Amino acid sequence: MAEPGVASRSAAERQRAATQRPTLKHGDRLRRDDFERRIDWFELAGGEYRLLPSGDDGAVESRLFPGLRIAVPALLAGNLPAALDAVNRSNDSPGRRRFAARLATRT
C-alpha cells in the first residue's frame, strides 16, 4: 500500500517541473504541405515564427545551424540521394566549419 500523500506529491512535483522548464529562445520548425507540394522552414525570431527564404536552387538553409541545408525540390521529387548529397555538401561549408569551431570551444 502506498504511503498517504505520495501520489499527490508526485503529481505536484511533476507539475512544478513542467512549469519550470526553460522556454525556447531559438527554434526552427519545418512544415510539409503535401497538397501544395511544398516544405516550409520557419525560424523563431522575436517570439514569432518567420518563413526562411529559399535560394535560387529552391534549397533552404538554417540560420540557427549554419550549413544545414534542405534541398526542398529533391525531397518533393522523392530524390533522396540528391537530398542527402545536398546535406553532405553543406556539412563541408565554411559556415558549418565556423559553427562547429564555436561549439568546440564551449566544451
Coordinates of N, CA, C and O in Angstrom, one line a residue:
M1 N 0.8 -1.2 0.0 CA 0.0 0.0 0.0 C 0.9 1.2 0.0 O 1.9 1.3 0.7
A2 N 0.5 2.2 -0.8 CA 1.3 3.4 -0.9 C 1.2 4.3 0.3 O 0.1 4.3 1.0
E3 N 2.2 5.0 0.6 CA 2.1 6.0 1.7 C 1.2 7.1 1.4 O 1.1 7.6 0.3
P4 N 0.3 7.5 2.3 CA -0.6 8.6 2.1 C 0.1 9.9 1.6 O 1.1 10.3 2.2
G5 N -0.4 10.5 0.6 CA 0.1 11.8 0.1 C 1.2 11.6 -0.9 O 1.6 12.6 -1.6
V6 N 1.8 10.4 -1.1 CA 2.9 10.2 -2.0 C 2.5 10.5 -3.5 O 3.1 11.2 -4.2
A7 N 1.3 10.0 -3.9 CA 0.8 10.1 -5.2 C 0.6 11.6 -5.5 O 0.9 12.1 -6.6
S8 N 0.0 12.3 -4.6 CA -0.3 13.7 -4.8 C 1.0 14.6 -4.8 O 1.1 15.5 -5.6
R9 N 2.0 14.2 -4.0 CA 3.2 14.9 -4.0 C 3.9 14.7 -5.4 O 4.5 15.5 -6.0
S10 N 3.8 13.5 -5.9 CA 4.5 13.1 -7.2 C 3.8 14.0 -8.3 O 4.5 14.5 -9.1
A11 N 2.5 14.1 -8.2 CA 1.8 14.9 -9.3 C 2.2 16.3 -9.1 O 2.4 17.0 -10.1
A12 N 2.3 16.8 -7.9 CA 2.7 18.2 -7.7 C 4.1 18.5 -8.1 O 4.4 19.5 -8.7
E13 N 5.0 17.5 -7.9 CA 6.4 17.6 -8.3 C 6.4 17.6 -9.9 O 7.2 18.4 -10.4
R14 N 5.6 16.8 -10.5 CA 5.6 16.8 -12.0 C 5.1 18.1 -12.5 O 5.6 18.6 -13.5
Q15 N 4.1 18.6 -11.9 CA 3.5 19.9 -12.4 C 4.6 21.0 -12.2 O 4.8 21.9 -13.0
R16 N 5.2 21.1 -11.0 CA 6.2 22.1 -10.8 C 7.4 22.0 -11.8 O 7.8 22.9 -12.3
A17 N 7.8 20.7 -12.1 CA 8.9 20.5 -13.0 C 8.5 21.0 -14.4 O 9.3 21.6 -15.2
A18 N 7.2 20.7 -14.8 CA 6.7 21.1 -16.1 C 6.7 22.6 -16.3 O 7.0 23.2 -17.3
T19 N 6.3 23.3 -15.2 CA 6.2 24.8 -15.3 C 7.5 25.5 -15.2 O 7.7 26.7 -15.5
Q20 N 8.6 24.8 -14.7 CA 9.9 25.4 -14.6 C 10.8 25.1 -15.7 O 12.0 25.4 -15.7
R21 N 10.3 24.4 -16.8 CA 11.1 24.1 -17.9 C 11.5 25.4 -18.6 O 10.7 26.4 -18.7
P22 N 12.7 25.5 -19.1 CA 13.1 26.8 -19.8 C 12.3 27.0 -21.1 O 11.9 26.0 -21.7
T23 N 12.0 28.2 -21.4 CA 11.3 28.5 -22.6 C 12.3 28.6 -23.7 O 13.4 28.9 -23.5
L24 N 11.8 28.2 -24.9 CA 12.7 28.3 -26.1 C 13.0 29.7 -26.5 O 12.0 30.5 -26.6
K25 N 14.2 30.1 -26.7 CA 14.6 31.4 -27.2 C 14.8 31.3 -28.7 O 14.8 32.3 -29.4
H26 N 15.2 30.2 -29.2 CA 15.5 29.9 -30.6 C 14.9 28.6 -31.0 O 14.7 27.7 -30.2
G27 N 14.5 28.5 -32.2 CA 14.0 27.2 -32.7 C 13.6 27.3 -34.1 O 13.2 28.4 -34.6
D28 N 13.8 26.2 -34.8 CA 13.4 26.1 -36.2 C 12.2 25.1 -36.3 O 12.1 24.2 -35.5
R29 N 11.3 25.3 -37.2 CA 10.2 24.4 -37.4 C 10.1 24.2 -38.9 O 10.2 25.1 -39.7
L30 N 9.8 22.9 -39.3 CA 9.6 22.5 -40.6 C 8.1 22.2 -40.8 O 7.5 21.6 -39.9
R31 N 7.5 22.5 -41.9 CA 6.2 22.2 -42.2 C 6.1 21.6 -43.6 O 6.5 22.3 -44.6
R32 N 5.6 20.4 -43.8 CA 5.4 19.8 -45.1 C 3.9 19.9 -45.5 O 3.1 19.5 -44.7
D33 N 3.7 20.4 -46.6 CA 2.3 20.5 -47.1 C 2.2 19.7 -48.4 O 2.7 20.1 -49.5
D34 N 1.6 18.5 -48.3 CA 1.6 17.6 -49.4 C 0.6 18.1 -50.5 O 0.8 17.8 -51.7
F35 N -0.5 18.8 -50.1 CA -1.5 19.3 -51.0 C -0.8 20.3 -52.0 O -1.0 20.2 -53.2
E36 N -0.1 21.2 -51.4 CA 0.6 22.2 -52.2 C 2.0 21.8 -52.7 O 2.7 22.6 -53.3
R37 N 2.4 20.7 -52.3 CA 3.7 20.1 -52.6 C 4.8 21.1 -52.3 O 5.5 21.6 -53.1
R38 N 4.9 21.4 -51.0 CA 5.9 22.4 -50.5 C 6.4 22.0 -49.1 O 5.7 21.3 -48.4
I39 N 7.6 22.4 -48.8 CA 8.1 22.3 -47.5 C 8.6 23.7 -47.0 O 9.4 24.3 -47.7
D40 N 8.1 24.2 -45.9 CA 8.4 25.5 -45.4 C 9.3 25.3 -44.2 O 9.0 24.5 -43.3
W41 N 10.2 26.2 -44.0 CA 11.1 26.2 -42.9 C 10.9 27.5 -42.2 O 11.1 28.6 -42.8
F42 N 10.6 27.5 -40.9 CA 10.4 28.7 -40.1 C 11.4 28.8 -39.0 O 11.9 27.8 -38.5
E43 N 11.8 30.1 -38.7 CA 12.7 30.3 -37.6 C 12.0 31.2 -36.6 O 11.1 32.0 -36.9
L44 N 12.3 30.9 -35.3 CA 11.7 31.7 -34.2 C 12.5 32.9 -34.0 O 13.7 32.8 -33.7
A45 N 11.9 34.1 -34.2 CA 12.7 35.4 -34.1 C 11.7 36.4 -33.4 O 10.7 36.6 -34.0
G46 N 12.1 36.9 -32.3 CA 11.3 37.9 -31.7 C 10.0 37.4 -31.2 O 9.0 38.1 -31.2
G47 N 9.9 36.1 -30.9 CA 8.7 35.5 -30.4 C 7.7 35.1 -31.5 O 6.6 34.6 -31.2
E48 N 8.1 35.3 -32.8 CA 7.3 34.9 -33.9 C 8.0 34.0 -34.8 O 9.2 34.1 -35.0
Y49 N 7.3 33.1 -35.5 CA 7.9 32.2 -36.5 C 7.8 33.0 -37.8 O 6.8 33.5 -38.2
R50 N 9.0 33.0 -38.5 CA 9.1 33.7 -39.8 C 9.6 32.7 -40.8 O 10.5 31.9 -40.5
L51 N 9.0 32.7 -42.0 CA 9.4 31.8 -43.1 C 10.8 32.2 -43.6 O 11.1 33.3 -43.8
L52 N 11.7 31.2 -43.6 CA 13.0 31.4 -44.2 C 12.9 31.4 -45.7 O 12.2 30.5 -46.3
P53 N 13.6 32.3 -46.4 CA 13.5 32.3 -47.8 C 14.4 31.1 -48.4 O 15.3 30.7 -47.8
S54 N 14.0 30.7 -49.6 CA 14.7 29.7 -50.3 C 15.7 30.3 -51.2 O 15.5 31.5 -51.7
G55 N 16.8 29.6 -51.6 CA 17.7 30.1 -52.5 C 17.3 29.9 -53.9 O 16.2 29.4 -54.2
D56 N 18.1 30.4 -54.9 CA 17.8 30.2 -56.3 C 17.5 28.8 -56.7 O 16.8 28.5 -57.6
D57 N 18.2 27.8 -56.0 CA 18.0 26.4 -56.3 C 16.9 25.8 -55.5 O 16.6 24.6 -55.6
G58 N 16.1 26.6 -54.8 CA 15.0 26.1 -54.0 C 15.3 25.5 -52.6 O 14.5 25.1 -51.9
A59 N 16.6 25.5 -52.3 CA 17.1 24.9 -51.0 C 16.9 26.0 -50.0 O 16.9 27.2 -50.2
V60 N 16.7 25.5 -48.7 CA 16.6 26.4 -47.6 C 17.7 26.1 -46.6 O 18.0 24.9 -46.4
E61 N 18.2 27.1 -46.0 CA 19.3 26.9 -45.0 C 19.0 27.5 -43.7 O 18.4 28.6 -43.6
S62 N 19.3 26.7 -42.6 CA 19.0 27.1 -41.3 C 20.0 28.3 -40.9 O 21.1 28.3 -41.2
R63 N 19.4 29.3 -40.2 CA 20.3 30.3 -39.6 C 20.7 29.9 -38.2 O 21.7 30.4 -37.7
L64 N 19.9 29.0 -37.6 CA 20.3 28.5 -36.2 C 21.5 27.6 -36.3 O 22.3 27.6 -35.4
F65 N 21.5 26.7 -37.3 CA 22.6 25.8 -37.5 C 23.2 26.0 -38.9 O 22.8 25.4 -39.9
P66 N 24.1 27.0 -39.0 CA 24.7 27.3 -40.3 C 25.3 26.1 -41.0 O 25.9 25.2 -40.4
G67 N 25.0 26.0 -42.3 CA 25.5 24.9 -43.1 C 24.5 23.8 -43.3 O 24.6 23.0 -44.1
L68 N 23.4 23.8 -42.5 CA 22.4 22.8 -42.6 C 21.4 23.3 -43.7 O 20.7 24.3 -43.5
R69 N 21.4 22.6 -44.8 CA 20.6 22.9 -45.9 C 19.6 21.8 -46.3 O 20.1 20.6 -46.2
I70 N 18.4 22.1 -46.7 CA 17.5 21.1 -47.2 C 17.2 21.4 -48.6 O 16.8 22.5 -49.0
A71 N 17.4 20.4 -49.5 CA 17.1 20.6 -50.9 C 15.7 20.2 -51.1 O 15.3 19.1 -51.4
V72 N 14.8 21.2 -50.9 CA 13.4 21.0 -51.0 C 12.9 20.4 -52.3 O 12.1 19.4 -52.3
P73 N 13.4 20.9 -53.5 CA 12.9 20.3 -54.7 C 13.2 18.8 -54.8 O 12.4 18.0 -55.3
A74 N 14.4 18.4 -54.3 CA 14.8 17.0 -54.4 C 13.9 16.2 -53.4 O 13.5 15.1 -53.8
L75 N 13.6 16.7 -52.3 CA 12.7 16.0 -51.3 C 11.3 15.8 -51.9 O 10.7 14.7 -51.8
L76 N 10.8 16.9 -52.5 CA 9.5 16.8 -53.0 C 9.4 15.9 -54.2 O 8.3 15.2 -54.4
A77 N 10.5 15.7 -54.9 CA 10.5 14.8 -56.1 C 10.8 13.4 -55.7 O 10.7 12.5 -56.5
G78 N 11.0 13.2 -54.4 CA 11.4 11.8 -53.9 C 12.8 11.4 -54.2 O 13.1 10.2 -54.2
N79 N 13.6 12.3 -54.6 CA 15.0 12.0 -54.9 C 15.9 12.1 -53.7 O 16.6 13.1 -53.5
L80 N 15.8 11.1 -52.9 CA 16.6 11.0 -51.6 C 18.1 11.1 -51.8 O 18.7 11.8 -51.0
P81 N 18.7 10.5 -52.8 CA 20.1 10.6 -53.0 C 20.5 12.1 -53.2 O 21.5 12.5 -52.7
A82 N 19.8 12.8 -54.0 CA 20.1 14.2 -54.3 C 19.9 15.0 -53.0 O 20.7 15.9 -52.7
A83 N 18.9 14.8 -52.2 CA 18.6 15.5 -51.0 C 19.8 15.2 -50.0 O 20.3 16.2 -49.3
L84 N 20.2 14.0 -49.8 CA 21.3 13.6 -48.9 C 22.6 14.2 -49.4 O 23.5 14.6 -48.6
D85 N 22.8 14.3 -50.7 CA 24.0 14.9 -51.3 C 24.1 16.3 -50.9 O 25.2 16.9 -50.6
A86 N 23.0 17.0 -51.0 CA 23.0 18.5 -50.6 C 23.3 18.7 -49.1 O 24.1 19.6 -48.8
V87 N 22.8 17.8 -48.3 CA 23.1 17.9 -46.8 C 24.6 17.6 -46.6 O 25.3 18.3 -45.9
N88 N 25.1 16.6 -47.3 CA 26.6 16.3 -47.1 C 27.5 17.4 -47.6 O 28.5 17.7 -47.0
R89 N 27.1 18.0 -48.8 CA 27.9 19.1 -49.3 C 27.8 20.3 -48.3 O 28.8 21.0 -48.1
S90 N 26.7 20.5 -47.7 CA 26.6 21.7 -46.8 C 27.4 21.4 -45.5 O 27.8 22.4 -44.8
N91 N 27.6 20.2 -45.1 CA 28.4 19.9 -44.0 C 29.9 20.3 -44.1 O 30.6 20.5 -43.1
D92 N 30.3 20.5 -45.3 CA 31.7 21.0 -45.6 C 31.7 22.5 -45.9 O 32.7 22.9 -46.4
S93 N 30.7 23.2 -45.7 CA 30.7 24.6 -46.0 C 31.5 25.4 -45.0 O 31.6 25.0 -43.8
P94 N 31.9 26.6 -45.3 CA 32.7 27.5 -44.4 C 31.8 27.8 -43.2 O 32.3 27.9 -42.0
G95 N 30.5 28.1 -43.4 CA 29.6 28.5 -42.3 C 29.5 27.3 -41.3 O 29.5 27.5 -40.1
R96 N 29.4 26.1 -41.8 CA 29.3 24.9 -40.9 C 30.6 24.7 -40.1 O 30.6 24.4 -39.0
R97 N 31.7 24.9 -40.8 CA 33.0 24.8 -40.1 C 33.2 25.8 -39.0 O 33.6 25.5 -37.9
R98 N 32.8 27.1 -39.2 CA 32.8 28.1 -38.2 C 31.9 27.8 -37.0 O 32.3 27.9 -35.9
F99 N 30.7 27.3 -37.3 CA 29.8 26.9 -36.3 C 30.3 25.8 -35.5 O 30.2 25.8 -34.2
A100 N 30.9 24.8 -36.1 CA 31.5 23.6 -35.4 C 32.6 24.1 -34.5 O 32.8 23.6 -33.4
A101 N 33.4 25.0 -35.0 CA 34.6 25.5 -34.2 C 34.1 26.3 -33.0 O 34.6 26.1 -31.9
R102 N 33.0 27.0 -33.1 CA 32.4 27.8 -32.0 C 31.9 26.8 -30.9 O 32.1 27.0 -29.7
L103 N 31.2 25.7 -31.4 CA 30.7 24.7 -30.5 C 31.9 24.0 -29.7 O 31.7 23.7 -28.5
A104 N 32.9 23.7 -30.4 CA 34.1 23.0 -29.8 C 34.7 23.8 -28.7 O 35.2 23.2 -27.8
T105 N 34.6 25.1 -28.8 CA 35.3 25.9 -27.7 C 34.4 26.0 -26.5 O 34.9 26.4 -25.4
R106 N 33.1 25.6 -26.6 CA 32.2 25.6 -25.4 C 32.4 24.4 -24.5 O 31.8 24.4 -23.5
T107 N 33.1 23.4 -25.0 CA 33.2 22.2 -24.1 C 34.4 22.2 -23.3 O 35.3 22.9 -23.4

